[in-house]
Structures are given as C-alpha cells and as structure tokens.
C-alpha atoms as a printed R data frame, in Angstrom:
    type eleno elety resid chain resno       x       y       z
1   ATOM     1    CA   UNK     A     1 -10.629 -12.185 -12.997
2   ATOM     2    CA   UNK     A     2 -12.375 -10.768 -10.165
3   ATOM     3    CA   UNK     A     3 -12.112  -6.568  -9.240
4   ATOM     4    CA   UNK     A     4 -12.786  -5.610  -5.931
5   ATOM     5    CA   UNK     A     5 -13.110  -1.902  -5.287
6   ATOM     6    CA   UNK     A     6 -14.597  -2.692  -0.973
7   ATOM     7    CA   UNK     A     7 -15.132   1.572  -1.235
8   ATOM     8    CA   UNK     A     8 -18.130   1.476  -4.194
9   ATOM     9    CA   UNK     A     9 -19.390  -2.133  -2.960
10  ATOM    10    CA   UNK     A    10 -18.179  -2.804  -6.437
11  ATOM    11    CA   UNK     A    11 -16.716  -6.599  -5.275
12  ATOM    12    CA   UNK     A    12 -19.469  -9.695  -4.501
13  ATOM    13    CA   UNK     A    13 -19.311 -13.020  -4.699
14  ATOM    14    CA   UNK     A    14 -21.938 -13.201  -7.103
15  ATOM    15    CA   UNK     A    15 -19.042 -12.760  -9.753
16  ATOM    16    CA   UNK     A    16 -18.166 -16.364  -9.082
17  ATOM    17    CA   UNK     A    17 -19.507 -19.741  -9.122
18  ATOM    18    CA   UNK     A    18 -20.475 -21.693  -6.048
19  ATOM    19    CA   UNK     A    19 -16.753 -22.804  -4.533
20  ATOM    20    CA   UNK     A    20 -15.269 -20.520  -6.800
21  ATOM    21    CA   UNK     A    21 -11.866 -18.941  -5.573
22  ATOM    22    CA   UNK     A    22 -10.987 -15.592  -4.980
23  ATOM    23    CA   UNK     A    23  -7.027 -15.259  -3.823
24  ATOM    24    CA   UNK     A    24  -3.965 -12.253  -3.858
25  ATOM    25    CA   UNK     A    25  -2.047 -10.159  -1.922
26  ATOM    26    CA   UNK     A    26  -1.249  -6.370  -1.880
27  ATOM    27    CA   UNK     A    27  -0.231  -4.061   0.894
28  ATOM    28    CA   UNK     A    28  -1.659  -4.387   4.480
29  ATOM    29    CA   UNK     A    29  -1.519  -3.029   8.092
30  ATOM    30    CA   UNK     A    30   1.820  -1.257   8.515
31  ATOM    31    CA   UNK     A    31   3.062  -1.206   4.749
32  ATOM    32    CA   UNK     A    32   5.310   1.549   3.757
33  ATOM    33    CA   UNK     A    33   4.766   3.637   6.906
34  ATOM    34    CA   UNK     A    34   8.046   4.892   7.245
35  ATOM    35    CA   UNK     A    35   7.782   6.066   3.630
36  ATOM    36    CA   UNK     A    36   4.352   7.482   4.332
37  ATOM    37    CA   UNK     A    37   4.900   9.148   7.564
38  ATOM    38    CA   UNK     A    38   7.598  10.820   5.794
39  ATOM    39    CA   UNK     A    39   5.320  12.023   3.426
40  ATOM    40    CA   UNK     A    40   3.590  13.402   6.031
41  ATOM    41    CA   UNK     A    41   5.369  14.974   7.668
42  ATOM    42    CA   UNK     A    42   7.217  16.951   4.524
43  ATOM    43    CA   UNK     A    43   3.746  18.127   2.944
44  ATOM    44    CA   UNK     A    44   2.202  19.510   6.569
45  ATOM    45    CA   UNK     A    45   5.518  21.489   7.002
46  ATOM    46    CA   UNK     A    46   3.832  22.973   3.413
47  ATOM    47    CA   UNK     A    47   0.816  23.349   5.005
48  ATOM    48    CA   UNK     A    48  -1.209  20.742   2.844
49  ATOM    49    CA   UNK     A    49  -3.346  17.720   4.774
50  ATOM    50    CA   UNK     A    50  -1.753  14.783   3.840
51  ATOM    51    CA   UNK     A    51  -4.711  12.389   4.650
52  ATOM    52    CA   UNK     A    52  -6.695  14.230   2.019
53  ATOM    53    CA   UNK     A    53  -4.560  13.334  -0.758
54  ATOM    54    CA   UNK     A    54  -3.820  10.142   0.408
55  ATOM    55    CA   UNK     A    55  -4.967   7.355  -2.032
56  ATOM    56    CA   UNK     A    56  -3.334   4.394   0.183
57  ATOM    57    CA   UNK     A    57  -5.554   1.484   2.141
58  ATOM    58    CA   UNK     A    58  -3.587  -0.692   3.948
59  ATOM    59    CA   UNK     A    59  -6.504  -3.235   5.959
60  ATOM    60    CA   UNK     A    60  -5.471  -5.043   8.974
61  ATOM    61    CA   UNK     A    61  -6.411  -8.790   8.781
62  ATOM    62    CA   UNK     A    62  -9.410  -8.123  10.717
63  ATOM    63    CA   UNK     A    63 -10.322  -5.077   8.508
64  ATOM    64    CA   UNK     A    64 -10.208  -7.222   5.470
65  ATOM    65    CA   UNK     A    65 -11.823 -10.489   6.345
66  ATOM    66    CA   UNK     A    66 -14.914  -8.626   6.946
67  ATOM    67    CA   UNK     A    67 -14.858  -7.321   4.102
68  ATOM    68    CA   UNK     A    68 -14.266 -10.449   2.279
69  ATOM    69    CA   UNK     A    69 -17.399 -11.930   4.896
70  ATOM    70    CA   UNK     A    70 -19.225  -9.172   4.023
71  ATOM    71    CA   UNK     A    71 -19.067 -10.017   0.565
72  ATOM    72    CA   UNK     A    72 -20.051 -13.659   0.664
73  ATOM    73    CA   UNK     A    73 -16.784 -15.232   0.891
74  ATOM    74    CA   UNK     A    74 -15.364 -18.102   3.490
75  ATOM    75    CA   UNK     A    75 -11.985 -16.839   4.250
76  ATOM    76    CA   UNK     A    76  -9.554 -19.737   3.816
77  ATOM    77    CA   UNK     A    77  -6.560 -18.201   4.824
78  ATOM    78    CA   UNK     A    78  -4.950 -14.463   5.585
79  ATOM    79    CA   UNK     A    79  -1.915 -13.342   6.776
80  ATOM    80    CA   UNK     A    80   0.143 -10.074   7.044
81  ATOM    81    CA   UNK     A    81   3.772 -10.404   6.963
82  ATOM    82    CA   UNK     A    82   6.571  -7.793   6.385
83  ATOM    83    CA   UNK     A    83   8.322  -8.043   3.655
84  ATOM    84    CA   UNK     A    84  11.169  -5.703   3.366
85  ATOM    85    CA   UNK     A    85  11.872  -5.163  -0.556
86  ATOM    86    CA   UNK     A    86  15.260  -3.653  -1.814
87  ATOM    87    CA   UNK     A    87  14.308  -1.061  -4.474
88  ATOM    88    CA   UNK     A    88  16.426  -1.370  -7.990
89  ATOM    89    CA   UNK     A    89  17.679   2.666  -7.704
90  ATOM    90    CA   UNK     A    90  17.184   5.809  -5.482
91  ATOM    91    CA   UNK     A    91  14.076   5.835  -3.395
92  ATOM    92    CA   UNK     A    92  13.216   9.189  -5.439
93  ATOM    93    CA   UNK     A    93  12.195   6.629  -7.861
94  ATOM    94    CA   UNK     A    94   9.974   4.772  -6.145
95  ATOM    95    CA   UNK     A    95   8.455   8.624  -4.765
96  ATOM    96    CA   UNK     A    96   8.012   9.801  -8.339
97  ATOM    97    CA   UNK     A    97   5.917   6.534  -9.331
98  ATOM    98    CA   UNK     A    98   4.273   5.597  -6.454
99  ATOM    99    CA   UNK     A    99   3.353   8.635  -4.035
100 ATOM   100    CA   UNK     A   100   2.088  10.780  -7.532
101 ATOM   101    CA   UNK     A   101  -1.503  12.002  -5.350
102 ATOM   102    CA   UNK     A   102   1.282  13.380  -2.489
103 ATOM   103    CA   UNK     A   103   3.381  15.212  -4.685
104 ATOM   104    CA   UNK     A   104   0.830  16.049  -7.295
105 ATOM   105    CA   UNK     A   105  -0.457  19.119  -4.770
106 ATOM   106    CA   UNK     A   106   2.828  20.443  -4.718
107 ATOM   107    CA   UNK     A   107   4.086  22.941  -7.193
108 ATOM   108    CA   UNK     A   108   6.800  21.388  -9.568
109 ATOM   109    CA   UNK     A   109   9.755  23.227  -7.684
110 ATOM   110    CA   UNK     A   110   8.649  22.042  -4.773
111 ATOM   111    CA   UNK     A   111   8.127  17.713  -6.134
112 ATOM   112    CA   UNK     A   112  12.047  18.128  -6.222
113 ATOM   113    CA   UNK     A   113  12.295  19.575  -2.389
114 ATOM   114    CA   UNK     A   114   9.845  17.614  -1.355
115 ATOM   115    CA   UNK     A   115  11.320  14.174  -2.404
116 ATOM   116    CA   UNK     A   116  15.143  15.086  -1.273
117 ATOM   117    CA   UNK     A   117  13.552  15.821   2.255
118 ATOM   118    CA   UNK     A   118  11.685  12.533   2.854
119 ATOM   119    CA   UNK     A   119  14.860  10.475   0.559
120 ATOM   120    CA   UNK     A   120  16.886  12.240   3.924
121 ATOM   121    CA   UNK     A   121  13.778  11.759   6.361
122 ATOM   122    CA   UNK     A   122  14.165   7.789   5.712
123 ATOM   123    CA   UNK     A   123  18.029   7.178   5.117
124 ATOM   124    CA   UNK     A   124  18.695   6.356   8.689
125 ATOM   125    CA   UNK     A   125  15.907   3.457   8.377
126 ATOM   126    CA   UNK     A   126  15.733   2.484   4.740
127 ATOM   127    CA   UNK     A   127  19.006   3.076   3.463
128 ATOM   128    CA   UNK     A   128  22.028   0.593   3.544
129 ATOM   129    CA   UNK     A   129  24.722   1.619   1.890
130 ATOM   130    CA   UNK     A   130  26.076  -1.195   0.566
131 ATOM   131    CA   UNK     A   131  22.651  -2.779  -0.678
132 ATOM   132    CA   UNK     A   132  20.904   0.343  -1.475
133 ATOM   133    CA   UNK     A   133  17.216   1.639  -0.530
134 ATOM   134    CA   UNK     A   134  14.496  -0.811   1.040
135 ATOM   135    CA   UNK     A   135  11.141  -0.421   0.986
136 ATOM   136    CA   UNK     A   136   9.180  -1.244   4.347
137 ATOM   137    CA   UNK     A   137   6.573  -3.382   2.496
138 ATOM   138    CA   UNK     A   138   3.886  -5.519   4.609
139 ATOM   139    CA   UNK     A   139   1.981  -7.753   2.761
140 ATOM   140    CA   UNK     A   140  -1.257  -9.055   3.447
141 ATOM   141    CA   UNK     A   141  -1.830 -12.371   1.871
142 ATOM   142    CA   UNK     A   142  -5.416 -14.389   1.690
143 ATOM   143    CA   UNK     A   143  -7.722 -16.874  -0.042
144 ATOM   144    CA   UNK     A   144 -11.063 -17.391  -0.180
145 ATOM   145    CA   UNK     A   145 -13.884 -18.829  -1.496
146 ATOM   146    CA   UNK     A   146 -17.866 -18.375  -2.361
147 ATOM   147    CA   UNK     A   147 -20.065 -19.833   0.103
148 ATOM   148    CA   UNK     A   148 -21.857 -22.694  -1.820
149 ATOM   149    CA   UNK     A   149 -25.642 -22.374  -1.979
C-alpha cells in the first residue's frame, strides 16, 4: 500500500519497484462545492475564515499529474468526472461526519445553527424530494506507474 501525503513530500516512487503501480481515486476539481461554499458562506456570516479551517484538496487533473511527475511516476491515465452521490439520510449527516474542522470552531449551540442554515443554503440544488439529499461529488480518477530505471 502506498501513502501519499503531496503536502510533507511524504509520497515517492521509491516506495515501489521498477513498473510498479500506483492507482485510486478521491475527490477532485469541483467536488462538493456547493456543500463547501455553503460552508462558507454560514461560518463568515460568524465571522470565522473559512479557508483557515479548511482541511479539503480537491487537485485539478493538471494539479495532480504533476504531482504524480514530480514524484517519479508515468501517468497512465486521469480523469475527473462528476459523480453525483445520493446520501443514505439528511445531509446534516453527512455535515456532522465530514465537515468536523468547519464546525469544530463553532461553539456547540451554534454546530446545530450552523448545519440547519447550509441543509437550507443547498435544498434548492441538492435536495429532491422524492430521492432525498445528493452530494455534488467529482471524482478524480488515475493510474500510474514508476518510471523503470
């Protein structure tokens, strides 16, 4: 299993053998903006920075294939595709899991607020009411492999 962490220069190529693959996909360019403008939006009304607790890289294919360059790999394929994803409950779920580093600066009477106003922010765009809430995923797909010597 290979870790990348591109923001310590923790990931190389040197972690696999000559041809050795390196493949996945996670969120890229464009994923979960409407959720994360919302976010935004709600915690500068507060008066907090919202880039400063953001936690969130989203690389365009561009972004990431020099990385993956960078690092000694031949990039065999990479694509970014949306992929709207219908949540199993309430998109206050899916805020209480994964946006914890936005809501963690506000107090605890104000994580309540603060999800009901983006959950409103996003119904017009997210919400269907007869499937439910739908995340605005884009994922960026690639494969790759270590130069040989």
């Amino acid at each position: 299993r290979l870790r990348c962490d591109w923001s310590s220069d923790v990931c190389s190529s040197d972690l696999l053998k000559p041809g050795g693959r390196f493949v996945g996909e996670f969120g890229g360019a464009g994923n979960v903006r409407a959720i994360q403008s919302a976010l935004y939006d709600s915690l500068a009304s507060r008066g907090f920075d919202p880039a400063s607790v953001d936690p969130w890289f989203f690389p365009t294919v561009e972004q990431y294939e020099g990385l993956l360059t960078g690092h000694g790999f031949v990039v065999d394929s990479l694509e970014l595709f949306p992929r709207p994803t219908l949540l199993p409950g309430d998109i206050g779920g899916w805020l209480d899991t994964m946006a914890q580093p936005f809501l963690a600066v506000v107090t605890n009477d104000d994580r309540r607020a603060v999800i009901d106003e983006v959950r409103e922010a996003l119904r017009s765009e997210l919400h269907d009411p007869e499937r439910g809430w739908v995340a605005d995923y884009v994922r960026l797909r690639f494969a790759a492999h270590k130069r040989a010597v």
